[in-house]
XYZ file of C-alpha atoms in Angstrom:
756
model
C 25.064 -59.785 35.673
C 28.198 -58.596 33.960
C 28.629 -58.944 30.233
C 31.146 -61.819 30.400
C 28.872 -63.740 32.892
C 25.994 -63.107 30.555
C 27.854 -64.735 27.613
C 28.664 -67.753 29.725
C 25.125 -68.052 30.885
C 23.849 -68.011 27.293
C 26.510 -70.581 26.258
C 25.398 -72.860 29.119
C 21.753 -72.567 28.063
C 22.486 -73.431 24.422
C 24.226 -76.639 25.484
C 21.552 -77.635 27.956
C 18.488 -79.775 27.470
C 16.112 -76.992 28.660
C 12.816 -77.098 26.694
C 11.780 -73.485 27.424
C 13.113 -70.139 26.158
C 15.840 -68.083 27.892
C 15.178 -64.332 28.345
C 18.207 -62.002 28.236
C 17.417 -58.390 29.027
C 19.882 -55.779 27.630
C 20.092 -52.124 28.692
C 21.607 -50.503 25.563
C 22.205 -51.033 21.915
C 25.961 -51.486 22.146
C 25.726 -54.510 24.504
C 22.886 -55.988 22.361
C 24.944 -55.850 19.235
C 27.904 -57.303 20.997
C 25.975 -60.302 22.160
C 24.295 -60.917 18.809
C 27.649 -60.532 16.954
C 29.211 -63.020 19.338
C 26.552 -65.658 18.659
C 26.051 -65.018 14.978
C 27.899 -68.148 13.886
C 26.994 -71.217 11.889
C 24.220 -73.133 13.359
C 22.612 -70.127 15.197
C 19.734 -68.139 13.800
C 19.229 -64.374 14.442
C 15.563 -63.982 14.131
C 14.204 -60.334 13.854
C 10.652 -59.646 15.004
C 9.911 -57.871 11.666
C 9.683 -61.362 10.113
C 6.398 -61.708 11.844
C 4.979 -58.333 10.712
C 3.139 -57.381 7.588
C 3.979 -53.911 6.175
C 3.173 -51.199 8.751
C 1.640 -53.681 11.154
C 2.424 -55.106 14.621
C 3.835 -58.658 14.978
C 1.471 -61.666 14.720
C 2.143 -63.309 18.021
C 0.520 -66.661 17.152
C 2.879 -67.070 14.133
C 5.818 -65.964 16.247
C 4.993 -68.584 18.993
C 4.532 -71.252 16.362
C 7.922 -70.566 14.819
C 9.928 -70.540 18.033
C 8.059 -73.598 19.325
C 8.987 -75.692 16.204
C 12.418 -74.361 15.469
C 15.108 -76.943 16.194
C 18.159 -74.742 15.799
C 19.541 -72.253 18.296
C 17.521 -69.083 17.714
C 18.035 -65.560 18.925
C 14.868 -63.417 18.822
C 15.444 -59.599 18.803
C 13.224 -56.450 18.631
C 10.091 -57.926 20.072
C 9.740 -55.882 23.309
C 10.686 -52.573 21.714
C 7.779 -53.048 19.287
C 5.344 -54.460 21.944
C 5.846 -51.383 24.143
C 3.424 -49.618 21.760
C 0.698 -51.715 23.456
C 1.838 -50.783 26.938
C 3.662 -52.481 29.810
C 0.726 -54.736 30.880
C 0.360 -56.284 27.319
C 4.110 -56.604 27.031
C 4.314 -58.439 30.432
C 1.564 -60.801 29.436
C 3.169 -61.803 26.100
C 6.563 -62.301 27.801
C 4.845 -64.485 30.359
C 3.346 -66.564 27.533
C 6.773 -66.871 25.798
C 8.691 -67.906 28.856
C 6.204 -70.683 29.628
C 6.209 -71.976 26.090
C 7.643 -75.540 25.407
C 10.079 -75.397 22.458
C 11.817 -77.998 20.256
C 15.233 -76.330 20.153
C 16.885 -73.443 22.125
C 15.401 -69.877 21.936
C 17.095 -66.840 23.500
C 14.648 -63.908 23.638
C 16.571 -60.651 23.698
C 14.461 -58.104 25.620
C 15.342 -54.426 25.917
C 15.149 -52.602 29.258
C 12.465 -54.923 30.555
C 13.865 -55.814 34.086
C 10.743 -54.402 35.827
C 8.504 -56.554 33.726
C 10.345 -59.818 34.350
C 9.250 -60.466 37.903
C 6.773 -63.365 37.685
C 4.767 -65.096 40.395
C 6.464 -68.358 39.545
C 9.912 -67.937 41.085
C 11.211 -70.825 39.205
C 11.142 -68.801 36.017
C 13.811 -66.526 37.304
C 16.470 -69.221 36.442
C 15.656 -68.548 32.780
C 15.926 -64.767 33.049
C 19.315 -62.969 32.629
C 19.680 -59.345 33.368
C 22.776 -57.909 31.678
C 24.056 -54.901 33.427
C 24.813 -51.816 31.480
C 24.082 -48.090 30.999
C 20.460 -47.578 29.971
C 19.450 -45.141 27.268
C 16.286 -43.088 27.304
C 13.476 -44.111 24.927
C 13.051 -41.940 21.821
C 10.034 -39.916 20.941
C 7.957 -41.290 18.155
C 6.356 -39.088 15.541
C 3.752 -40.765 13.293
C 4.011 -39.208 9.826
C 1.153 -39.489 7.241
C 2.137 -41.153 4.003
C 0.581 -38.108 2.227
C 3.177 -35.780 3.538
C 6.754 -35.233 2.376
C 9.454 -36.987 4.277
C 11.452 -34.517 6.410
C 15.073 -34.444 5.413
C 17.888 -34.640 7.903
C 15.732 -36.569 10.389
C 15.549 -40.248 11.572
C 12.844 -41.703 9.435
C 11.535 -45.360 9.083
C 8.912 -46.515 6.672
C 6.354 -48.624 8.602
C 5.682 -49.103 12.208
C 7.349 -52.555 12.290
C 10.783 -50.982 11.763
C 10.949 -48.867 14.815
C 12.344 -51.612 17.043
C 15.714 -51.810 15.247
C 16.183 -48.073 15.410
C 15.195 -47.935 19.061
C 17.534 -50.788 20.046
C 20.498 -49.136 18.283
C 20.065 -45.980 20.381
C 20.660 -43.961 17.145
C 17.798 -41.411 17.386
C 16.107 -39.372 20.062
C 13.126 -38.709 17.730
C 11.946 -41.244 15.178
C 9.688 -40.181 12.325
C 7.558 -43.205 11.453
C 5.864 -43.131 8.081
C 2.593 -44.904 8.900
C -1.126 -44.956 8.372
C -1.549 -45.574 12.126
C -2.859 -42.984 14.505
C -1.431 -42.687 18.052
C -4.947 -43.162 19.355
C -4.737 -46.955 18.837
C -1.648 -47.007 21.057
C -3.158 -45.059 23.893
C -1.249 -47.157 26.519
C 2.124 -46.851 24.697
C 5.245 -46.482 26.847
C 6.612 -44.108 24.185
C 5.802 -40.479 23.839
C 3.977 -40.460 20.455
C 2.752 -37.456 18.425
C 0.774 -37.421 15.159
C 1.854 -35.554 12.089
C -1.142 -36.150 9.880
C -0.873 -32.761 8.242
C 1.885 -30.616 6.807
C 1.172 -27.997 9.554
C 1.945 -30.539 12.248
C 5.330 -31.269 10.719
C 6.150 -27.640 10.255
C 5.467 -26.927 13.946
C 7.339 -30.067 14.959
C 10.394 -28.985 13.006
C 10.405 -25.442 14.301
C 8.511 -24.246 17.314
C 8.524 -20.740 15.858
C 5.438 -21.726 13.865
C 3.471 -22.932 16.965
C 2.220 -19.256 17.378
C 0.392 -19.557 14.025
C -3.123 -21.065 13.911
C -3.366 -23.959 11.499
C -6.240 -22.163 9.766
C -4.026 -19.292 8.690
C -3.068 -21.500 5.693
C -4.478 -24.270 3.530
C -2.992 -27.779 3.582
C -1.436 -26.967 0.223
C 0.255 -23.899 1.584
C 1.648 -25.774 4.603
C 2.956 -28.366 2.164
C 4.698 -25.566 0.297
C 6.335 -24.257 3.366
C 7.339 -27.757 4.529
C 9.018 -28.361 1.168
C 11.136 -25.285 1.666
C 12.055 -26.201 5.226
C 13.052 -29.712 4.067
C 15.856 -28.069 2.065
C 17.769 -27.746 5.375
C 17.493 -23.990 5.759
C 15.903 -21.954 8.478
C 12.790 -19.881 7.961
C 14.704 -16.633 8.259
C 16.987 -17.946 5.432
C 13.867 -18.724 3.326
C 12.677 -15.162 3.936
C 16.104 -13.724 3.003
C 16.040 -15.734 -0.235
C 12.513 -14.891 -1.160
C 12.165 -11.350 0.180
C 15.656 -9.992 0.517
C 15.840 -9.599 4.316
C 13.626 -11.043 6.969
C 14.340 -7.970 9.140
C 13.102 -5.517 6.498
C 10.099 -7.216 4.962
C 8.339 -3.961 4.251
C 10.780 -3.475 1.263
C 9.206 -6.490 -0.570
C 5.638 -5.128 -0.333
C 6.264 -3.208 -3.567
C 6.495 -6.512 -5.396
C 3.599 -8.166 -3.588
C 1.257 -7.973 -6.596
C 3.698 -10.032 -8.698
C 4.055 -12.812 -6.151
C 2.534 -16.252 -6.723
C -0.309 -17.247 -4.470
C 2.080 -19.468 -2.362
C 4.654 -16.629 -2.099
C 1.973 -14.184 -1.018
C 1.087 -16.577 1.778
C 4.692 -17.105 2.749
C 5.175 -13.343 2.862
C 2.061 -13.015 5.041
C 3.224 -15.556 7.659
C 6.748 -13.933 7.562
C 5.017 -10.620 8.505
C 3.150 -12.475 11.302
C 6.362 -13.968 12.747
C 8.911 -11.280 12.221
C 6.788 -8.025 11.877
C 8.010 -4.789 10.257
C 9.717 -2.409 12.560
C 9.890 0.299 9.961
C 6.276 0.292 8.804
C 3.602 0.579 11.465
C 0.643 0.121 9.147
C 1.974 -3.033 7.609
C 3.055 -4.349 11.007
C -0.459 -3.746 12.497
C -2.236 -5.123 9.422
C -0.276 -8.373 9.569
C -1.086 -8.805 13.236
C -4.807 -8.223 12.645
C -5.307 -10.282 9.486
C -6.548 -13.756 10.293
C -5.407 -15.057 6.844
C -3.535 -13.834 3.819
C -6.657 -12.917 1.817
C -7.480 -10.197 4.503
C -4.001 -8.632 4.521
C -4.818 -5.923 1.985
C -8.088 -5.116 3.772
C -6.289 -4.715 7.118
C -3.563 -2.528 5.425
C -6.358 -0.247 4.379
C -7.960 -0.178 7.821
C -4.731 -0.067 9.785
C -4.569 3.724 9.523
C -7.880 3.954 11.479
C -6.052 2.885 14.575
C -3.967 6.049 14.636
C -5.026 9.514 15.696
C -4.682 11.991 12.874
C -3.584 14.627 15.390
C -0.544 12.501 16.431
C 2.772 13.853 15.246
C 3.714 10.513 13.680
C 0.458 10.317 11.738
C 1.856 11.931 8.524
C 4.746 9.443 8.239
C 2.395 6.453 8.923
C -0.086 7.869 6.322
C 2.636 8.229 3.677
C 3.999 4.751 4.352
C 0.494 3.263 3.857
C -0.217 5.270 0.786
C 3.003 4.090 -0.908
C 2.007 0.469 0.000
C -1.505 0.843 -1.424
C -0.098 2.209 -4.666
C 2.275 -0.726 -4.854
C -0.648 -3.145 -4.261
C -2.623 -1.484 -7.137
C -5.435 -0.104 -5.025
C -7.881 -3.037 -5.598
C -11.318 -1.560 -6.209
C -13.190 -3.804 -3.799
C -10.976 -2.825 -0.867
C -11.145 0.774 -1.850
C -14.884 0.757 -1.764
C -14.914 -1.151 1.524
C -12.613 1.413 3.114
C -14.609 4.323 1.777
C -17.539 2.955 3.743
C -15.801 2.104 6.977
C -13.777 5.348 7.214
C -16.982 7.283 7.691
C -16.888 6.096 11.383
C -14.366 8.941 11.730
C -17.054 11.491 10.740
C -15.544 14.924 10.259
C -11.981 13.559 10.570
C -12.534 10.894 7.885
C -10.924 13.162 5.343
C -7.514 12.813 6.970
C -7.545 9.029 6.375
C -8.244 9.232 2.633
C -5.663 9.432 -0.213
C -5.728 10.645 -3.780
C -4.758 7.111 -4.991
C -8.192 6.386 -6.469
C -11.198 8.124 -7.939
C -13.432 6.788 -5.160
C -11.332 8.315 -2.417
C -11.113 11.633 -4.270
C -14.844 11.669 -4.676
C -15.321 10.982 -1.007
C -12.873 13.800 -0.087
C -14.963 16.259 -2.104
C -18.172 14.847 -0.511
C -16.643 15.362 3.035
C -15.552 18.899 2.165
C -19.134 19.833 1.262
C -20.528 18.160 4.388
C -18.045 19.326 7.043
C -15.738 22.044 5.679
C -17.924 24.682 3.914
C -17.148 27.247 6.552
C -13.455 26.512 7.096
C -10.862 29.132 6.255
C -9.236 28.535 2.869
C -5.760 28.282 4.316
C -7.019 25.579 6.731
C -8.638 23.681 3.863
C -5.404 23.897 1.891
C -3.477 22.402 4.946
C -5.828 19.408 4.783
C -5.697 18.920 1.077
C -1.982 19.344 0.794
C -1.728 15.953 2.462
C -4.731 14.026 1.205
C -5.254 15.510 -2.301
C -2.348 17.661 -3.457
C -3.785 18.326 -6.879
C -7.013 19.730 -5.446
C -5.016 21.843 -3.064
C -2.989 23.203 -6.077
C -6.270 24.080 -7.787
C -7.649 26.146 -4.885
C -4.359 27.910 -4.092
C -4.396 31.597 -5.084
C -2.965 32.484 -8.376
C -1.395 35.887 -8.324
C -2.892 37.759 -11.272
C -1.393 41.103 -10.167
C -4.905 42.608 -10.385
C -6.678 42.907 -7.040
C -10.083 42.237 -8.565
C -9.054 38.987 -10.186
C -6.971 37.905 -7.164
C -9.937 38.247 -4.885
C -12.552 36.945 -7.308
C -10.797 33.694 -8.321
C -9.603 32.955 -4.793
C -13.260 33.004 -3.751
C -14.405 31.152 -6.924
C -12.181 28.104 -6.671
C -12.916 27.710 -2.980
C -16.663 28.042 -3.762
C -16.470 25.446 -6.495
C -14.773 22.907 -4.280
C -17.003 23.471 -1.231
C -20.052 23.354 -3.582
C -21.479 26.655 -2.206
C -21.662 30.141 -3.541
C -19.966 32.060 -0.846
C -21.889 35.307 0.071
C -18.791 37.406 -0.455
C -18.422 36.022 -3.953
C -22.090 36.441 -4.818
C -21.887 40.099 -3.788
C -18.770 40.568 -5.931
C -20.385 38.805 -8.881
C -23.443 41.066 -8.696
C -21.311 44.170 -8.504
C -19.175 43.186 -11.461
C -22.318 42.121 -13.438
C -23.071 45.844 -13.432
C -19.575 47.378 -13.370
C -17.772 44.835 -15.615
C -14.411 46.279 -14.565
C -12.565 43.502 -16.374
C -13.040 45.502 -19.495
C -10.819 48.218 -17.897
C -8.000 45.985 -16.595
C -7.727 43.344 -19.274
C -7.358 43.378 -23.077
C -9.205 41.023 -25.500
C -7.539 37.788 -26.505
C -7.471 38.820 -30.158
C -5.079 41.652 -29.164
C -2.791 39.360 -27.144
C -2.623 36.685 -29.708
C -1.157 39.185 -32.187
C 1.565 40.091 -29.776
C 2.935 36.517 -29.097
C 5.773 34.907 -31.062
C 4.282 31.785 -32.667
C 7.519 30.574 -34.403
C 8.380 26.939 -33.833
C 5.377 26.221 -31.666
C 2.307 23.992 -31.412
C -1.063 24.875 -30.090
C -3.400 23.054 -27.756
C -6.830 24.508 -28.097
C -8.308 23.562 -24.725
C -12.028 24.206 -25.018
C -13.598 25.632 -21.818
C -10.236 26.036 -19.824
C -10.717 29.191 -17.733
C -8.102 30.886 -15.555
C -9.357 28.981 -12.511
C -6.851 26.214 -13.376
C -3.737 28.447 -13.493
C -2.430 27.660 -10.005
C -2.813 23.893 -10.731
C -1.137 24.248 -14.086
C 1.851 26.075 -12.628
C 2.210 23.510 -9.849
C 2.249 20.653 -12.485
C 4.702 22.573 -14.684
C 7.022 22.809 -11.663
C 6.753 19.032 -11.154
C 7.469 18.412 -14.823
C 10.391 20.901 -15.037
C 8.412 23.172 -17.409
C 8.065 26.973 -17.521
C 4.677 28.614 -18.019
C 4.436 32.214 -19.208
C 0.775 33.275 -18.639
C -1.064 36.123 -20.313
C -4.475 37.033 -19.015
C -7.066 38.323 -21.505
C -10.840 38.268 -22.292
C -12.950 36.153 -24.530
C -15.582 37.526 -26.844
C -19.249 37.738 -25.764
C -21.295 35.599 -25.567
C -18.663 33.246 -24.262
C -19.359 30.359 -26.661
C -16.960 28.512 -28.939
C -18.486 29.754 -32.193
C -17.571 33.354 -31.211
C -14.177 32.532 -29.752
C -12.056 30.378 -32.050
C -10.566 33.105 -34.260
C -7.065 32.358 -32.963
C -7.043 28.943 -34.457
C -6.847 30.340 -37.964
C -3.937 32.573 -36.923
C -1.902 29.396 -35.950
C -3.019 27.226 -38.808
C -2.274 29.935 -41.398
C 1.314 29.855 -40.169
C 1.476 26.127 -40.620
C 1.407 25.445 -36.873
C -0.087 22.189 -35.643
C -3.266 22.622 -33.686
C -4.396 19.990 -31.295
C -8.160 20.276 -30.434
C -8.862 19.277 -26.868
C -12.552 19.106 -26.134
C -12.705 16.726 -23.158
C -13.177 19.555 -20.612
C -15.978 20.985 -22.576
C -17.544 17.579 -22.999
C -17.616 17.079 -19.228
C -19.113 20.543 -18.648
C -21.799 20.130 -21.328
C -22.731 16.538 -21.202
C -21.865 15.248 -17.727
C -19.742 12.464 -19.069
C -18.568 9.827 -16.548
C -21.744 10.237 -14.451
C -20.947 13.818 -13.510
C -24.496 15.129 -14.161
C -25.378 17.669 -11.561
C -29.041 16.401 -11.478
C -27.673 13.032 -10.364
C -24.951 14.095 -7.937
C -24.583 17.603 -6.507
C -20.880 17.512 -5.461
C -18.262 18.854 -7.972
C -16.646 15.405 -8.521
C -16.087 16.299 -12.154
C -13.264 18.480 -10.993
C -11.303 15.235 -10.472
C -11.370 14.387 -14.133
C -10.845 18.019 -15.192
C -7.498 18.147 -13.336
C -6.472 14.788 -14.733
C -7.173 15.882 -18.335
C -5.050 19.013 -17.838
C -2.254 17.034 -16.399
C -2.406 14.670 -19.349
C -2.118 17.576 -21.742
C 0.867 18.877 -19.991
C 2.474 15.447 -20.213
C 1.898 15.475 -23.984
C 3.483 18.922 -24.131
C 6.509 17.791 -22.133
C 7.076 14.909 -24.531
C 6.848 17.245 -27.542
C 9.379 19.654 -25.993
C 11.772 16.840 -24.935
C 11.605 15.324 -28.444
C 12.419 18.775 -29.953
C 9.152 18.680 -31.960
C 8.799 22.398 -31.028
C 10.452 25.044 -28.889
C 7.213 25.987 -27.101
C 3.639 24.936 -26.777
C 0.613 27.192 -26.255
C -2.431 26.240 -24.260
C -5.226 28.645 -25.285
C -8.830 28.550 -24.471
C -12.002 29.900 -26.261
C -13.809 30.655 -22.959
C -14.080 29.572 -19.401
C -17.153 28.074 -17.625
C -19.159 28.641 -14.443
C -20.020 25.927 -11.999
C -21.573 28.367 -9.576
C -24.108 29.551 -12.104
C -25.318 25.953 -12.085
C -25.576 25.478 -8.344
C -27.059 28.954 -7.893
C -30.095 27.577 -9.867
C -32.060 30.907 -10.339
C -33.829 32.291 -13.300
C -33.666 35.964 -14.490
C -36.911 37.699 -13.541
C -36.806 39.851 -16.737
C -38.509 37.870 -19.445
C -37.187 38.102 -23.038
C -39.021 37.451 -26.178
C -36.556 34.793 -27.199
C -35.727 31.705 -25.136
C -32.456 31.452 -23.400
C -29.653 29.678 -25.158
C -26.584 27.831 -23.853
C -28.272 26.763 -20.691
C -29.860 30.244 -20.434
C -26.576 32.182 -20.132
C -27.528 34.291 -23.172
C -30.512 34.796 -25.524
C -31.017 36.546 -28.844
C -31.931 40.245 -28.437
C -35.168 41.745 -29.730
C -36.395 45.354 -29.617
C -39.212 44.342 -27.299
C -36.925 43.122 -24.551
C -36.398 45.035 -21.273
C -32.765 44.915 -20.407
C -31.774 43.355 -17.132
C -29.208 45.380 -15.083
C -27.174 42.156 -14.915
C -27.079 41.669 -18.664
C -25.005 43.183 -21.295
C -25.688 43.550 -25.031
C -23.088 42.018 -27.359
C -23.292 40.738 -30.959
C -27.037 40.530 -31.087
C -27.314 38.679 -27.764
C -28.201 39.560 -24.170
C -25.450 38.097 -22.007
C -25.908 37.566 -18.252
C -23.025 38.541 -15.972
C -24.525 37.259 -12.775
C -25.530 33.765 -11.781
C -29.040 33.777 -13.225
C -30.197 32.121 -16.387
C -32.680 33.293 -18.969
C -35.994 31.514 -18.877
C -36.486 28.833 -21.527
C -32.954 27.697 -21.301
C -32.371 24.164 -20.120
C -30.479 23.571 -16.888
C -26.868 22.704 -17.351
C -25.547 19.282 -16.574
C -22.265 20.184 -14.951
C -21.059 23.731 -15.807
C -22.246 26.494 -18.105
C -20.824 29.142 -20.370
C -22.099 31.765 -22.641
C -22.464 34.428 -19.957
C -20.150 37.220 -18.791
C -19.036 36.232 -15.317
C -15.301 36.455 -14.817
C -14.945 32.660 -14.814
C -16.655 32.490 -18.256
C -14.998 35.456 -19.975
C -11.407 35.718 -18.503
C -9.165 33.284 -20.336
C -5.420 32.479 -20.365
C -2.803 32.247 -23.046
C -0.182 29.866 -21.636
C 3.231 29.540 -23.328
C 4.990 26.490 -22.124
C 8.725 25.829 -22.465
C 11.338 23.579 -20.898
C 12.667 24.998 -17.732
C 15.973 26.842 -18.355
C 18.920 25.180 -16.802
C 21.090 28.309 -16.264
C 18.804 30.391 -13.987
C 20.685 31.747 -11.038
C 19.353 34.449 -8.692
C 20.869 36.078 -5.635
C 19.854 38.638 -3.009
C 22.297 41.549 -3.204
C 21.163 43.151 0.100
C 21.760 40.507 2.845
C 21.006 43.029 5.602
C 18.696 45.998 5.272
C 17.584 48.619 7.619
C 14.097 50.065 8.178
C 12.680 52.994 10.049
C 9.471 55.015 10.215
C 10.377 56.746 6.894
C 12.636 54.011 5.314
C 10.664 50.984 4.139
C 12.044 47.526 3.430
C 13.496 46.979 0.030
C 15.824 44.414 -1.454
C 17.590 43.932 -4.819
C 17.721 40.645 -6.565
C 20.250 39.841 -9.317
C 19.592 37.293 -12.048
C 22.210 35.865 -14.369
C 19.600 35.892 -17.150
C 16.861 38.282 -17.982
C 13.492 37.357 -16.309
C 9.886 38.323 -16.992
C 7.373 39.346 -14.265
C 9.664 38.747 -11.275
C 8.048 38.446 -7.871
C 8.870 37.132 -4.428
C 6.821 35.505 -1.732
C 7.768 36.220 1.902
C 5.697 34.692 4.736
C 2.711 34.165 2.418
C 2.702 37.664 0.944
C 3.657 38.244 -2.711
C 5.609 41.392 -3.778
C 6.175 42.328 -7.375
C 9.648 43.296 -8.507
C 10.609 46.366 -10.651
C 13.324 45.817 -13.303
C 16.383 48.028 -13.105
C 19.632 47.835 -15.091
C 21.990 44.873 -15.509
C 19.355 42.235 -14.718
C 18.887 43.722 -11.185
C 15.349 43.816 -9.817
C 14.049 45.859 -6.956
C 11.409 44.522 -4.506
C 9.649 47.006 -2.171
C 8.159 45.338 0.806
C 6.461 48.144 2.865
C 4.601 45.730 5.150
C 7.794 44.109 6.520
C 8.866 45.981 9.608
C 9.885 43.388 12.205
C 13.658 42.938 12.812
C 14.585 39.318 12.044
C 15.675 36.943 9.272
C 13.325 36.290 6.368
C 13.122 33.460 3.770
C 12.381 34.441 0.182
C 10.873 32.330 -2.663
C 11.501 33.851 -6.091
C 9.123 33.570 -9.062
C 9.179 34.478 -12.712
C 5.729 34.629 -14.393
C 4.506 32.641 -11.552
C 7.137 29.828 -11.858
C 9.251 29.260 -8.830
C 12.920 29.535 -9.669
C 14.494 29.815 -6.110
C 13.469 29.138 -2.553
C 14.841 29.700 0.891
C 16.983 32.728 0.051
C 17.724 34.715 3.216
C 18.076 38.350 4.172
C 17.897 40.180 7.512
C 15.971 43.315 8.544
C 17.421 45.499 11.311
C 15.936 48.653 12.870
C 17.901 51.722 11.844
C 18.357 52.819 15.479
C 19.566 49.381 16.714
C 22.178 49.328 13.912
C 23.644 52.597 15.091
C 23.829 51.243 18.584
C 25.731 48.195 17.265
C 28.323 50.496 15.599
C 28.850 52.307 18.921
C-alpha cells in the first residue's frame, strides 16, 4: 500500500468502531516518522515501548497489554517489534498474534517495523487489520553489547540500556549500535540481529580496529587494554598514537634507547607496536618482538635473539652491534644477563661470539671460554675474536713495541699466557733462560736513573702499585680514545721487587712539591683477591677485568686534571710489576733455604748456609727467584705475586701523559720509491713539529724511523719488496698520529721500461 493510501486507511480505522488494534508495518525510518508526525495531534497519544521497560530491560508485555486494552484515546505504539526481535522471529510472531487478537477500549495503531513476513496469520480475517506500507527497506544494524565497566567509545552510535535500541534502529541512523548493558548476547541466542559482546577492553579495541585482531588477548592485562582503548577513543589511529609516543611508528627501534624511562603502560604500548609494525632496521629487536609472548619477556628475547643468527654470516657483526647498543640502553638487567650466560653455552665453542663486554658476567664468561676452547689458537686469531666481543682485552694482549726483541717476544707471550690461563711452553723456556742470563740488565737502565732524567715541572704523579709493562698496549689504546699522549720509558725495578724497596721516586716528586696520588687497587687485587678473585676459588684470570677498569679510571682522572689545567702532564709510575704465571705454575724451588720464603715465596732472606739455585739471584740480602718457582715456606699467592725477578715483576714503565697536540701534521715525502736487489725500500716522513720515537706500521710490521734534519725522518723497510701501493700508520712513542698514508713501490727495472 502506498503512503497516501496508508494514511487514509489509518484515518478510517480511527473513526471506526473496531474494538481490536490495527497493525501498520513500515519499511524505513523516514516513513515511520512521517506517519507519526502526521498523527501527532491533540487527542492522539504516541506511546513508545520504552514506557514499559525498566532500565536495561526488555518490555513487560503484560503491562503493555493492560495499557492498550484500557486506553480510550487514539494510541500509536512504536518501537515494540524492533525490541522484540532480540527474542527471535517466533517469539515476535506470537506476541503480535496476541496483540492483534486483543479487545481494546479505544483505538490502538501498532507500528511494526519490517515485519511483513511475520504478519501472515491462520485466521485470514485478521488481514483486514494489517496494513503494509510500501517503501525501501533498510538493513538491520549490528548490535555490540558493551560492558558498563568499559569506557564509552567516542565517535560511535551508543545507547545506554537495551531498551533504547528500538528508537535508533527505526531511525536508520546507525549501522553499528553500541549498547551499554549488563546483558550478554547468550540470553538472546535466537536474535534476528547480529550481536557481539564487548565485555572487556580487548574486545572493544579489536572491534574498533581489526589491526589488533592478530594480538592474543593474553598479551596484555585488562588494565593495559583499557589504557590503549582510552588512547584510541581520542579519535586517532594507532599509527598516530605511536608517532606521538615514540616519534615514528616506522622507526620504532629509535625509541628503544628511552625504554628504561617508560612507564609500565608505555612499555607495553611500545611492545605491541613492535608486534604490529616491526622494525625493519633492527633485526634483533624485530625478532625479539615476534618471539616474546608478553612485554615482560621482551628484554629476555632481545638477549636471546642473537642466537638465531650464524656468527659466520656476513651480516652478523651489524646485528651484534645493534643488539649490544640496545642492551646498553636497557641497562643490562642482571637477571637477564645471567640467564643469557647460561643459555649461550648451547653454542659451545662459538658461544664467545655471542657475548659482549657490557657486563662483568659476560666478560668473565669470555675469559672462561678462552681457557676452555682457545688455548691453542694463534694470537692474531684470538685478537680477531676479542676485537669484537671484548675490545679492552684485545688491547691488553696486542703486542707493545718495546724496540727490544727480548721484551717484544717475552711480553707478547706473557699477555697471551695470562689470558688463556696457561704458561705457554715457549714462554717457560724463555723464562728459564732469562732466569740465568738476566739480559734485561744489559738492555735496560734502573728506574732510579730514568727518574732523574725526566722533567717533573708542573706535573702530578700517580703511583700505581704493581702496574707492570704488560698493560702498556692497553694504556696506549685508551689514551688514543681519550685524545691523550703517552710517552713511555721502560726501566727496571730494584730487587727484590717489593714496594718497600721500590718507592724512592715518591720522595723525589714530593720534595719538589708535586702532588702524589697513591693508587693501590691493583696491588690489593693481586695480594688479597678482592672481589672474589682468589685463585684457590676460581682458576681463570677474571681479575684482569677489574685491573683494566682501574687503569681506565686512572686515565679518566688524569684527563680531567689536564683539561682543567691542574697540570701540564701526569706521570704513571709503578714500583714493580707482578706475575700471574708464577701463581698458575704452582711449583716449589727444590733448593731448600734456611729461611722461609717471603712474598708468596718469590724471595727469601739469604744465609751463609744456603745453596744458591741457578734460577735465583742475590740482591740486598735476599735470594730472588727469576723463574716461576717459589721458595718453600712461602704461602701460595691469591691472585698474582711479586718479589721475584721475572721480567713481568721487574720491568716497569714510567708513563708521561699529556693532552694530544692539535698541530701534528705528517706527510710522506716519497710517494713513489724504487727497489732492486741492492736497493732496499726506504721512505722519508716530514713532520711540522719535532717528534720522539717515530715509527710506522705497514701490513702488521713495525719499522723504526731515524731522525734527520728539518724534522724529516727516514724509515728503512728492507722486508718490503713487492711492487704495489702500501698504507702507512705513523706513531710517535707508540701513539698513533696518522693512518692510511700511501706510497707506492716499483721495481727499478719496470720503471726504466715505463720511461722507454
